[in-house]
Amino acid sequence: MSIEKGRISSQQLLFLISGFVQGSVLLIDFTVGITEQQTWMVLLAGLAIAVPVILSYAALAKRFPGMNLVQINDMVYGRFLGKAISIYYIFFFSMTLSFNIRDVGELYITFLMQDTPFIFLLVFFAATCAYAVTKGIEVLARVSHLFAVTGLFVTFSTFILLIDQMDFSNFLPLFELPFIRLFQGIHIVSIIPFGETVIFLMIMGSLNKTEHAVKNTFLGLLIGAVSLLVVAVRNTAVLGRTQTIWTSPSFQSIRLINIGTVLTRMDFLIGIAQTVLIFFKCSLFLYALAVALSQLFGLKSYLPLVLPLAGIEVIIAATVFQSPVDHAVITQNAGIIYSAPLIFVIPPLSLWIAKIRGLPKFETGEGK
Amino acid sequence: MGKKMVIILCFLMLFALSGCLGARQINDLEIVIGMGVDKDEDTGSILLTAQVVKEATAEKPSGSAGGGGGGDKAFWNVSSRGESIFDAIRQITHKTGNRLFISHNQAVIFGNVIAQEGLQEYIDFFLRAHEIRPTALILVAEDRASDVLDAKPETEKFPAMNIAKLVDTYGFTSHFYEVNMKDFASCFMSPTTAPLVPLVSIVQDEDCKDIYVSGMVAFKNGKMVGKLNHDEVRGLLWVLGKVESGVIIVPSPNERGKAVLEIVKAKSKVTPELKDGKIVMHIKIKEESSLSEQTTAENLATDKAFEKIQEATAEVIRQEVMAAFDKSRELNADIFGFGEMLHKKYSEEWKDLKDNWDEIYPTIDLIIDVESKIIKTDLLKKPVSPGKEE
């Protein structure tokens, strides 16, 4: 039996995914240093690569209704290999979650609350996520509309407020960078904002109806991608050549908002949007991690795991890197390598194997 | 347990979460509105001057006697020496007792010596520090920055605010333009474009000192290389399409007086062309103006006269552009950003051009096409003259 009793509608799935993808908006800064003025096309290329893979997640969820990733792995790959793959996924969830928690901390100590101790921010952030997760996926799904719309609102309003400072010749020359840098950029983008949606394999099992799952996954992804694209275009158009030197180009471009010397200092806008969106993303990750782990150990409920896991994540986040420089290097290089098979290989492979072996075999549809 | 514990916990959390950590009360802030960076000749270290607002006197109407120490000045120019900008800023706390609060900084002024030496080693902090906004203005003083910050303006209370106002309103003459930290960084990072920065000078008017912006200085490789006067800067702005308004004076068609035009609107389009290794920039300028003043009795508001005036205006604009270009050739500094324009259009060929841009730049040809139009004559349609047509 599934350990999640809550059910979400496929429309909520759309907002969950779009909010989740927007939660990575600060992470496209990793790409900007590599792909400079071509970031926007790298985003589009990354999206094009990620879409078929992500749609295969939805197809997989549709094929195994009511089952989560761990159950699917067990069924497709057998008990031992399936468990091994699930552990690999759990490692990925836990690493990505801790990196994201660290991102929030770095955002705060760099831009918003410089004097506050790092660990304090992490603890309170993780505690909030843990609280949200204990309420179950239904609650997160219900607030997803609000979060996704907040993200879109901030993205589009800052775009409009900065229109007078944009210089679209900053995108020229269109093709200048060596292909290898574009390739690295596409690799990062296809994994970090888009590919991480693989965690929805832990959530799609809770869908009440799966018929529109593929369509809504696609739409959600598209909304998230448009939001990221607007951000990338805004940053390049406003900052031009300097966009590669800032710690956070998004923050810097918003600091430039100056309309009639009245509408200035709009940093809070991005502060709100980022906090809300990364909170949302981290909550979904924590949820996926807790459910996956309890499923792996055959627990009846994931709730007892939430708080300890949040604590562990905070410790990883606080200790694993010494500085944002370290963080960026690992994410840009190692992070995208170890997560690639989980995102691009295993789910489509599972779908393929399931097709060949005619899984799931029983008609009742539910797990063991 | 249960509810009671939660209530107690919430109560305790009130103390932990009240957000006092890192809070700074307004009376503890040393609000900096302007900064000057000079070189201390004796020691070779940086002499940083910060203009701090004195809250107590700032509120009083200026000129009221008996303001706390320092007469009726509403500001305090506090300075200190240091090995680097940040070092100097922290050394200032020896005098102020508080950390400087730089969020409201309007302008950063670099002294002449510093500008000549190069801004590379000084600019970093102003972009890196989170308190300093990228919209802070950047200026160069003709002599020492601290003197500029000392000259008390007549209507404004604060020299720094006054300077910011002077630069903000460049549009009335288009004799210079506003450059903020981010704009400067953006030009500075370009391998070819020479950044320009407004130059502030002091004029001694009898017993009071006035500050004015006397043009702009061009930087090359981070070092100040030369100065552009008002007309040269406007020549540059014609090309960049940044002219907002200003005055153009042309002789009247009968050569007996002047027609004075106000620029209403200006647009430009620059198209680089690379043909057989020769670079030609096609510059198309469209200008609209109004007849704002005339000093002759002849009626200038006629089609014929308009035509002549428009031609003369176009010639003036062309000369200004050429003056700017000649100056930039003389300095061998690409103030127009022609290099970037070529880079954007001919990214393949640019790879070869980039390395010897300094040799190529003076050989560029300009083809300037100016279209000038008079669109209104303001309140008069005929001159104030005793009648009697020609």
PDB file of N, CA, C and O in Angstrom, chain A residues 223 260 317 331 355:
ATOM      1  N   ILE A 223       5.451  26.673 -18.313  1.00  0.00           N
ATOM      2  CA  ILE A 223       5.269  27.914 -17.551  1.00  0.00           C
ATOM      3  C   ILE A 223       6.546  28.229 -16.781  1.00  0.00           C
ATOM      4  O   ILE A 223       7.032  29.368 -16.799  1.00  0.00           O
ATOM      5  N   GLY A 260      11.843  57.118 -11.815  1.00  0.00           N
ATOM      6  CA  GLY A 260      11.571  58.432 -11.255  1.00  0.00           C
ATOM      7  C   GLY A 260      12.099  58.610  -9.851  1.00  0.00           C
ATOM      8  O   GLY A 260      11.514  59.337  -9.061  1.00  0.00           O
ATOM      9  N   ALA A 317      24.222  20.745   4.548  1.00  0.00           N
ATOM     10  CA  ALA A 317      24.278  22.058   3.892  1.00  0.00           C
ATOM     11  C   ALA A 317      25.338  22.941   4.540  1.00  0.00           C
ATOM     12  O   ALA A 317      26.053  23.671   3.858  1.00  0.00           O
ATOM     13  N   THR A 331      28.705  22.072  -8.098  1.00  0.00           N
ATOM     14  CA  THR A 331      27.429  21.926  -8.801  1.00  0.00           C
ATOM     15  C   THR A 331      27.636  21.948 -10.307  1.00  0.00           C
ATOM     16  O   THR A 331      27.043  21.161 -11.038  1.00  0.00           O
ATOM     17  N   LYS A 355       7.379  -1.635 -20.703  1.00  0.00           N
ATOM     18  CA  LYS A 355       6.638  -1.905 -21.941  1.00  0.00           C
ATOM     19  C   LYS A 355       6.927  -3.316 -22.419  1.00  0.00           C
ATOM     20  O   LYS A 355       6.017  -4.074 -22.775  1.00  0.00           O
TER      21      LYS A 355
END
